[in-house]
């Protein structure tokens, strides 16, 4: 498995978080209260001094009601002129992506991330390839009402926490669930588990 050691995304991430927060008119206090991430940690992330795990980023984006990819996708943001957007949304330009080229390990956490297709405003979803290294476990905060997740297991074994029970998936199996409740992912095995995750946000604009 290839893990790209891309340029450190912290600087982009920090500046982007700060700019989105300012646009929303949210103070650090309000953001800390809404996300459950401390004001000190938010400040460190905004200054590029802290390398947050995906779990922390998910807390922030869920609390701020923005897509995870709005903090992870500098290319998407920078190349987002009107022509690109029109081409994307009308499907004129096929977009090829290789997870091997973009997979990385934020904060040396046990979850690897490849953002295959950043949040698309017209479609309302984003698509990831996620890798759970052995013994990774995470329980996720509920997203806002109406958010749906689709987990499609490619290889390895994993379990998804749904309605208080861990449900086992084997390769080729998939599950769709309402993500406006506590949910989670874990890998109890000795091999990495790789899955695609499609998150649909019916009411989001970024
Ligand atoms: Mn989730």
Coordinates of N, CA and C and ligand atoms in Angstrom, one line a residue:
X1 N 0.8 -1.2 0.0 CA 0.0 0.0 0.0 C 0.9 1.3 0.0
X2 N 0.5 2.2 -0.8 CA 1.3 3.4 -0.9 C 0.7 4.5 0.0
X3 N 1.6 5.1 0.8 CA 1.2 6.2 1.6 C 1.9 7.4 1.1
X4 N 1.3 8.4 0.5 CA 1.9 9.5 0.0 C 2.4 10.5 1.2
X5 N 3.6 10.8 1.2 CA 4.0 11.8 2.2 C 4.0 13.2 1.5
X6 N 2.8 13.7 1.3 CA 2.6 14.9 0.6 C 3.1 16.1 1.4
X7 N 3.1 17.2 0.8 CA 3.5 18.4 1.5 C 2.6 18.6 2.7
X8 N 3.1 19.1 3.7 CA 2.4 19.2 5.0 C 1.1 20.1 4.8
X9 N 0.0 19.5 5.0 CA -1.3 20.3 4.7 C -1.7 21.2 5.8
X10 N -0.9 21.3 6.9 CA -1.3 22.0 8.1 C -1.5 23.5 7.8
X11 N -0.7 24.0 6.9 CA -0.8 25.5 6.7 C -2.1 25.8 5.9
X12 N -2.3 25.0 4.9 CA -3.6 25.2 4.2 C -4.8 25.0 5.1
X13 N -4.7 24.0 5.9 CA -5.8 23.6 6.7 C -6.1 24.7 7.7
X14 N -5.1 25.2 8.4 CA -5.2 26.3 9.4 C -5.8 27.5 8.8
X15 N -5.3 28.0 7.6 CA -5.8 29.2 7.0 C -7.2 29.0 6.6
X16 N -7.5 27.8 6.0 CA -8.9 27.6 5.6 C -9.9 27.5 6.7
X17 N -9.5 26.9 7.8 CA -10.4 26.8 8.9 C -10.7 28.2 9.4
X18 N -9.7 29.0 9.5 CA -9.9 30.4 10.0 C -10.8 31.2 9.1
X19 N -10.5 31.0 7.8 CA -11.3 31.8 6.9 C -12.8 31.4 6.9
X20 N -13.1 30.1 6.9 CA -14.4 29.6 7.0 C -15.1 30.0 8.3
X21 N -14.4 30.0 9.4 CA -14.9 30.4 10.7 C -15.3 31.9 10.7
X22 N -14.4 32.7 10.1 CA -14.6 34.1 10.0 C -15.8 34.4 9.1
X23 N -15.9 33.7 8.0 CA -17.1 33.9 7.1 C -18.4 33.5 7.8
X24 N -18.3 32.5 8.6 CA -19.6 32.1 9.3 C -19.8 33.1 10.5
X25 N -18.8 33.9 10.8 CA -19.0 34.9 11.9 C -18.9 34.2 13.3
X26 N -18.2 33.1 13.3 CA -18.1 32.3 14.6 C -16.8 32.7 15.4
X27 N -17.0 33.0 16.6 CA -15.8 33.2 17.5 C -15.2 31.8 17.8
X28 N -13.9 31.9 18.3 CA -13.3 30.6 18.8 C -14.1 30.0 19.9
X29 N -14.7 30.8 20.8 CA -15.6 30.2 21.8 C -16.8 29.5 21.3
X30 N -17.4 30.1 20.3 CA -18.6 29.5 19.7 C -18.2 28.2 19.0
X31 N -17.1 28.3 18.3 CA -16.7 27.1 17.5 C -16.3 25.9 18.5
X32 N -15.6 26.3 19.6 CA -15.2 25.3 20.6 C -16.5 24.6 21.1
X33 N -17.5 25.4 21.5 CA -18.7 24.9 22.0 C -19.4 24.0 21.0
X34 N -19.5 24.4 19.8 CA -20.2 23.6 18.8 C -19.5 22.3 18.4
X35 N -18.2 22.3 18.5 CA -17.4 21.2 17.9 C -16.9 20.2 19.0
X36 N -16.8 20.7 20.3 CA -16.2 19.9 21.3 C -14.7 19.9 21.2
X37 N -14.1 20.7 20.4 CA -12.7 20.8 20.3 C -12.3 22.1 21.0
X38 N -11.3 22.0 21.9 CA -11.0 23.1 22.8 C -10.5 24.4 21.9
X39 N -10.7 25.5 22.5 CA -10.3 26.8 21.9 C -8.8 26.8 21.7
X40 N -8.0 26.2 22.6 CA -6.6 26.2 22.5 C -6.2 25.3 21.3
X41 N -6.8 24.2 21.2 CA -6.5 23.3 20.0 C -6.9 24.0 18.7
X42 N -8.1 24.6 18.7 CA -8.5 25.3 17.4 C -7.5 26.4 17.1
X43 N -7.0 27.1 18.0 CA -6.1 28.2 17.8 C -4.8 27.6 17.2
X44 N -4.3 26.5 17.8 CA -3.1 25.8 17.3 C -3.3 25.3 15.8
X45 N -4.4 24.8 15.6 CA -4.7 24.3 14.2 C -4.7 25.5 13.2
X46 N -5.4 26.6 13.6 CA -5.5 27.7 12.7 C -4.1 28.3 12.5
X47 N -3.2 28.2 13.4 CA -1.8 28.8 13.2 C -0.9 27.8 12.6
X48 N -1.4 26.6 12.2 CA -0.6 25.6 11.6 C 0.4 24.9 12.5
X49 N 0.1 25.1 13.8 CA 1.0 24.5 14.8 C 0.7 23.1 15.3
X50 N -0.6 22.7 14.9 CA -1.0 21.4 15.3 C -1.4 20.6 14.1
X51 N -1.1 19.3 14.1 CA -1.5 18.4 13.0 C -2.6 17.5 13.5
X52 N -3.9 17.9 13.2 CA -5.0 17.2 13.8 C -5.2 15.9 13.1
X53 N -5.7 14.9 13.9 CA -6.2 13.6 13.3 C -7.5 13.8 12.5
X54 N -7.8 12.8 11.7 CA -9.1 12.9 11.0 C -10.3 13.0 12.0
X55 N -10.1 12.3 13.1 CA -11.2 12.3 14.2 C -11.4 13.7 14.6
X56 N -10.4 14.5 14.9 CA -10.5 15.9 15.3 C -11.1 16.7 14.2
X57 N -10.6 16.5 13.0 CA -11.2 17.2 11.8 C -12.7 17.0 11.6
X58 N -13.0 15.7 11.9 CA -14.4 15.4 11.7 C -15.3 16.0 12.8
X59 N -14.7 16.1 14.0 CA -15.5 16.9 15.0 C -15.7 18.3 14.6
X60 N -14.6 18.9 14.1 CA -14.7 20.3 13.7 C -15.7 20.5 12.6
X61 N -15.6 19.7 11.5 CA -16.5 19.9 10.4 C -17.9 19.6 10.7
X62 N -18.1 18.5 11.5 CA -19.5 18.2 11.9 C -20.1 19.3 12.7
X63 N -19.3 19.8 13.7 CA -19.9 20.9 14.5 C -20.1 22.2 13.7
X64 N -19.3 22.4 12.7 CA -19.5 23.7 11.9 C -20.4 23.5 10.7
X65 N -20.9 22.2 10.5 CA -21.8 21.9 9.4 C -21.1 22.2 8.1
X66 N -19.9 21.8 7.9 CA -19.2 21.9 6.6 C -18.7 20.5 6.3
X67 N -18.4 20.3 5.0 CA -17.9 19.0 4.6 C -16.4 18.8 5.1
X68 N -16.0 17.6 5.3 CA -14.6 17.4 5.7 C -13.7 17.8 4.5
X69 N -14.1 17.6 3.3 CA -13.2 18.0 2.2 C -13.0 19.5 2.1
X70 N -13.9 20.3 2.7 CA -13.6 21.8 2.6 C -12.3 22.1 3.4
X71 N -11.9 21.3 4.3 CA -10.6 21.5 5.0 C -9.4 20.7 4.4
X72 N -9.7 19.8 3.5 CA -8.7 18.9 3.0 C -8.3 19.1 1.6
X73 N -9.0 19.9 0.8 CA -8.9 19.9 -0.6 C -8.4 21.2 -1.2
X74 N -7.1 21.5 -1.0 CA -6.6 22.8 -1.6 C -6.8 22.9 -3.1
X75 N -6.6 21.8 -3.8 CA -6.7 21.8 -5.3 C -8.1 22.2 -5.7
X76 N -9.0 21.5 -5.0 CA -10.4 21.7 -5.3 C -10.8 23.1 -5.1
X77 N -10.3 23.7 -4.0 CA -10.7 25.1 -3.7 C -10.0 26.1 -4.7
X78 N -8.7 25.8 -5.0 CA -8.0 26.8 -5.8 C -8.4 26.8 -7.3
X79 N -8.8 25.6 -7.8 CA -9.1 25.5 -9.2 C -10.6 25.6 -9.4
X80 N -11.3 26.2 -8.5 CA -12.7 26.2 -8.6 C -13.3 27.4 -9.3
X81 N -12.8 27.7 -10.5 CA -13.4 28.8 -11.3 C -14.7 28.3 -11.9
X82 N -15.4 29.2 -12.5 CA -16.8 28.9 -12.9 C -16.8 27.9 -14.0
X83 N -15.8 27.9 -14.9 CA -15.7 27.0 -16.0 C -15.5 25.6 -15.5
X84 N -14.6 25.4 -14.5 CA -14.4 24.1 -13.9 C -15.6 23.6 -13.3
X85 N -16.3 24.4 -12.5 CA -17.5 24.0 -11.8 C -18.6 23.6 -12.8
X86 N -18.7 24.4 -13.9 CA -19.8 24.0 -14.9 C -19.4 22.7 -15.5
X87 N -18.1 22.5 -15.8 CA -17.7 21.2 -16.4 C -18.0 20.0 -15.5
X88 N -17.7 20.3 -14.2 CA -17.8 19.2 -13.3 C -19.3 18.8 -13.1
X89 N -20.1 19.9 -13.0 CA -21.5 19.6 -12.7 C -22.3 19.1 -13.9
X90 N -21.8 19.5 -15.1 CA -22.5 18.9 -16.3 C -21.9 17.6 -16.8
X91 N -20.8 17.2 -16.1 CA -20.2 16.0 -16.4 C -19.4 16.0 -17.7
X92 N -19.0 17.2 -18.2 CA -18.2 17.3 -19.4 C -16.8 16.7 -19.3
X93 N -16.2 16.8 -18.2 CA -14.9 16.4 -18.0 C -14.8 15.2 -17.1
X94 N -14.4 14.1 -17.6 CA -14.2 13.0 -16.7 C -13.0 13.3 -15.7
X95 N -13.2 12.9 -14.5 CA -12.1 13.2 -13.5 C -11.6 11.9 -13.0
X96 N -10.3 11.6 -13.3 CA -9.7 10.3 -12.9 C -8.9 10.6 -11.6
X97 N -9.1 9.7 -10.6 CA -8.4 9.8 -9.4 C -7.7 8.5 -9.0
X98 N -6.5 8.6 -8.5 CA -5.8 7.4 -8.0 C -5.6 7.5 -6.5
X99 N -6.2 6.6 -5.7 CA -6.1 6.7 -4.3 C -4.6 6.5 -3.9
X100 N -3.9 5.7 -4.7 CA -2.5 5.5 -4.3 C -1.7 6.8 -4.4
X101 N -2.1 7.7 -5.2 CA -1.3 9.0 -5.4 C -1.7 10.0 -4.3
X102 N -2.8 9.8 -3.7 CA -3.3 10.9 -2.7 C -3.5 10.4 -1.3
X103 N -3.3 9.1 -1.1 CA -3.5 8.6 0.3 C -2.5 9.1 1.2
X104 N -2.9 9.6 2.4 CA -1.9 10.1 3.4 C -2.4 9.8 4.8
X105 N -1.5 10.1 5.7 CA -1.8 9.7 7.1 C -1.7 10.9 8.0
X106 N -2.9 11.6 8.2 CA -2.8 12.8 9.0 C -2.4 12.5 10.4
X107 N -1.5 13.3 10.9 CA -1.1 13.2 12.3 C -0.6 11.9 12.7
X108 N -0.1 11.1 11.7 CA 0.4 9.7 12.0 C -0.6 8.9 12.8
X109 N -1.9 9.2 12.5 CA -3.0 8.5 13.1 C -3.1 7.1 12.4
X110 N -3.9 6.2 13.0 CA -4.1 4.9 12.5 C -5.2 4.8 11.4
X111 N -5.6 6.0 10.9 CA -6.6 6.1 9.8 C -5.9 6.8 8.7
X112 N -5.8 6.2 7.5 CA -5.3 6.8 6.3 C -6.5 7.3 5.4
X113 N -6.2 8.4 4.7 CA -7.3 9.1 4.0 C -6.9 9.4 2.6
X114 N -7.7 9.0 1.6 CA -7.6 9.5 0.2 C -8.9 10.2 -0.1
X115 N -8.9 11.5 -0.3 CA -10.1 12.2 -0.7 C -10.3 12.0 -2.2
X116 N -11.1 11.1 -2.6 CA -11.2 10.8 -4.1 C -12.0 11.9 -4.8
X117 N -13.1 12.2 -4.3 CA -14.0 13.3 -4.9 C -14.5 14.2 -3.8
X118 N -13.9 15.4 -3.7 CA -14.3 16.4 -2.7 C -15.8 16.7 -2.8
X119 N -16.3 17.3 -1.8 CA -17.7 17.6 -1.8 C -18.1 18.4 -3.0
X120 N -19.2 18.0 -3.6 CA -19.7 18.6 -4.8 C -21.0 19.2 -4.5
X121 N -21.1 20.5 -4.6 CA -22.3 21.2 -4.1 C -23.6 20.8 -4.9
X122 N -23.4 20.5 -6.2 CA -24.6 20.2 -7.0 C -25.1 18.8 -6.6
X123 N -24.1 17.9 -6.3 CA -24.5 16.5 -6.0 C -24.7 16.3 -4.5
X124 N -24.1 17.1 -3.7 CA -24.3 17.0 -2.2 C -23.5 15.9 -1.6
X125 N -22.5 15.3 -2.2 CA -21.8 14.3 -1.5 C -20.3 14.4 -1.8
X126 N -19.5 13.7 -0.9 CA -18.1 13.5 -1.1 C -17.7 12.1 -1.0
X127 N -16.6 11.6 -1.6 CA -16.3 10.2 -1.6 C -14.8 10.1 -1.2
X128 N -14.6 9.2 -0.2 CA -13.3 8.9 0.3 C -12.9 7.4 0.2
X129 N -11.6 7.2 0.1 CA -11.1 5.9 0.4 C -10.5 6.0 1.8
X130 N -10.9 5.2 2.7 CA -10.3 5.2 4.1 C -9.7 3.9 4.4
X131 N -8.6 3.9 5.2 CA -7.9 2.7 5.6 C -7.8 2.7 7.1
X132 N -8.4 1.7 7.7 CA -8.2 1.5 9.2 C -7.1 0.6 9.4
X133 N -6.0 1.1 10.0 CA -4.9 0.2 10.4 C -5.4 -0.7 11.5
X134 N -4.6 -1.8 11.7 CA -5.1 -2.8 12.7 C -5.4 -2.2 14.1
X135 N -6.5 -2.6 14.6 CA -6.9 -2.2 16.0 C -7.4 -0.7 16.1
X136 N -7.6 -0.1 14.9 CA -8.2 1.3 15.0 C -9.6 1.2 15.4
X137 N -10.1 2.1 16.2 CA -11.5 2.2 16.6 C -11.9 3.6 16.8
X138 N -13.0 4.0 16.2 CA -13.5 5.4 16.4 C -15.0 5.4 16.5
X139 N -15.5 6.2 17.4 CA -16.9 6.4 17.4 C -17.1 7.9 17.0
X140 N -18.1 8.1 16.2 CA -18.2 9.4 15.5 C -19.5 10.1 16.0
X141 N -19.3 11.4 16.1 CA -20.4 12.3 16.6 C -21.5 12.2 15.5
X142 N -22.8 12.4 15.9 CA -23.8 12.4 14.9 C -23.7 13.6 14.0
X143 N -23.9 13.4 12.7 CA -23.9 14.6 11.8 C -25.3 15.2 11.9
X144 N -25.5 16.3 11.2 CA -26.8 17.0 11.2 C -27.9 16.1 10.6
X145 N -29.1 16.4 10.9 CA -30.2 15.6 10.4 C -30.2 15.4 8.8
X146 N -30.4 14.2 8.4 CA -30.5 14.0 6.9 C -29.2 13.5 6.3
X147 N -28.1 13.5 7.0 CA -26.8 13.1 6.5 C -26.8 11.5 6.4
X148 N -26.4 11.0 5.2 CA -26.3 9.6 5.0 C -24.9 9.2 4.7
X149 N -24.5 8.0 5.3 CA -23.2 7.5 4.9 C -23.4 6.1 4.2
X150 N -22.5 5.8 3.2 CA -22.5 4.5 2.6 C -21.0 4.0 2.8
X151 N -20.9 2.9 3.4 CA -19.6 2.2 3.6 C -19.5 1.0 2.7
X152 N -18.5 0.9 1.9 CA -18.3 -0.2 0.9 C -16.9 -0.8 1.2
X153 N -16.9 -1.9 1.8 CA -15.6 -2.5 2.2 C -14.9 -3.2 1.0
X154 N -13.7 -2.8 0.8 CA -12.9 -3.3 -0.4 C -12.1 -4.5 0.0
X155 N -11.2 -4.3 1.0 CA -10.6 -5.5 1.6 C -10.2 -5.4 3.0
X156 N -9.9 -6.5 3.6 CA -9.8 -6.5 5.1 C -11.1 -6.8 5.7
X157 N -11.2 -6.7 7.0 CA -12.4 -6.9 7.7 C -12.6 -5.7 8.6
X158 N -13.9 -5.3 8.8 CA -14.2 -4.1 9.7 C -15.6 -4.3 10.3
X159 N -15.8 -3.5 11.3 CA -17.2 -3.4 11.9 C -17.6 -2.0 11.9
X160 N -18.9 -1.8 11.7 CA -19.5 -0.5 11.8 C -20.5 -0.5 13.0
X161 N -20.4 0.6 13.8 CA -21.3 0.7 14.9 C -22.6 1.4 14.5
X162 N -23.7 0.6 14.6 CA -25.0 1.1 14.2 C -26.0 0.8 15.3
X163 N -26.8 1.7 15.7 CA -27.8 1.5 16.7 C -27.2 0.8 17.9
X164 N -26.0 1.1 18.3 CA -25.4 0.5 19.5 C -24.8 -0.9 19.3
X165 N -24.8 -1.4 18.1 CA -24.2 -2.7 17.8 C -23.1 -2.6 16.8
X166 N -22.0 -3.4 17.0 CA -21.0 -3.4 16.0 C -21.4 -4.5 15.0
X167 N -21.6 -4.1 13.7 CA -22.0 -5.0 12.6 C -20.8 -5.3 11.7
X168 N -20.5 -6.6 11.5 CA -19.3 -7.0 10.8 C -19.6 -6.9 9.3
X169 N -18.6 -6.4 8.6 CA -18.6 -6.4 7.1 C -17.4 -7.2 6.6
X170 N -17.6 -8.0 5.6 CA -16.5 -8.7 4.9 C -16.4 -8.1 3.5
X171 N -15.2 -8.3 2.8 CA -15.0 -7.6 1.6 C -16.1 -7.8 0.6
X172 N -16.5 -6.7 -0.1 CA -17.6 -6.8 -1.0 C -18.9 -6.5 -0.4
X173 N -19.0 -6.4 0.9 CA -20.2 -6.1 1.6 C -20.3 -4.5 1.8
X174 N -21.5 -4.0 1.9 CA -21.6 -2.6 2.1 C -22.8 -2.3 3.0
X175 N -22.8 -1.1 3.5 CA -24.0 -0.7 4.3 C -24.2 0.8 4.2
X176 N -25.5 1.2 4.1 CA -25.9 2.6 4.1 C -26.7 2.9 5.3
X177 N -26.4 4.0 6.0 CA -27.1 4.3 7.2 C -27.3 5.8 7.4
X178 N -28.3 6.1 8.3 CA -28.5 7.5 8.7 C -27.4 7.9 9.6
X179 N -26.6 8.9 9.3 CA -25.5 9.3 10.1 C -25.7 10.4 11.1
X180 N -27.0 10.7 11.3 CA -27.4 11.7 12.3 C -27.6 11.1 13.7
X181 N -26.8 10.0 14.0 CA -26.8 9.3 15.3 C -25.4 8.9 15.5
X182 N -25.1 8.4 16.7 CA -23.7 7.9 17.0 C -23.4 6.7 16.1
X183 N -22.3 6.7 15.4 CA -21.9 5.6 14.6 C -20.4 5.5 14.7
X184 N -19.8 4.4 14.2 CA -18.4 4.2 14.4 C -17.8 3.2 13.4
X185 N -16.5 3.1 13.4 CA -15.8 2.2 12.6 C -14.7 1.5 13.4
X186 N -14.4 0.2 13.2 CA -13.3 -0.4 13.9 C -12.7 -1.5 13.1
X187 N -11.5 -1.8 13.3 CA -10.8 -2.9 12.7 C -10.1 -3.7 13.8
X188 N -10.6 -4.9 14.1 CA -10.1 -5.7 15.2 C -9.0 -6.6 14.7
X189 N -8.7 -6.6 13.4 CA -7.8 -7.6 12.8 C -6.4 -7.1 12.7
X190 N -5.5 -8.0 12.1 CA -4.1 -7.7 12.0 C -3.7 -7.1 10.6
X191 N -4.7 -7.0 9.7 CA -4.5 -6.5 8.4 C -5.3 -5.2 8.3
X192 N -4.8 -4.2 7.5 CA -5.6 -3.0 7.2 C -6.9 -3.3 6.6
X193 N -7.9 -2.5 6.9 CA -9.2 -2.6 6.3 C -9.4 -1.4 5.4
X194 N -9.7 -1.6 4.2 CA -9.9 -0.4 3.2 C -11.3 -0.4 2.7
X195 N -11.9 0.8 2.9 CA -13.3 1.0 2.4 C -13.5 2.3 1.7
X196 N -14.5 2.3 0.9 CA -15.0 3.6 0.3 C -16.1 4.1 1.2
X197 N -16.1 5.4 1.4 CA -17.1 6.1 2.2 C -17.7 7.2 1.3
X198 N -19.0 7.1 1.1 CA -19.7 8.2 0.4 C -20.6 8.9 1.5
X199 N -20.4 10.2 1.7 CA -21.2 10.9 2.6 C -22.1 11.9 1.9
X200 N -23.4 11.8 2.1 CA -24.3 12.7 1.4 C -24.9 13.7 2.4
X201 N -24.7 15.0 2.1 CA -25.2 16.0 2.9 C -26.3 16.8 2.2
X202 N -27.6 16.5 2.5 CA -28.6 17.1 1.6 C -28.7 18.6 1.7
X203 N -28.2 19.2 2.8 CA -28.5 20.6 3.0 C -27.2 21.5 3.1
X204 N -26.1 21.0 2.6 CA -24.8 21.7 2.7 C -24.5 22.4 1.4
X205 N -23.7 23.5 1.6 CA -23.3 24.3 0.5 C -21.8 24.4 0.4
X206 N -21.0 23.8 1.3 CA -19.6 23.7 1.2 C -19.0 22.6 2.0
Ligands
LIG1 MN1 -19.6 10.1 10.1

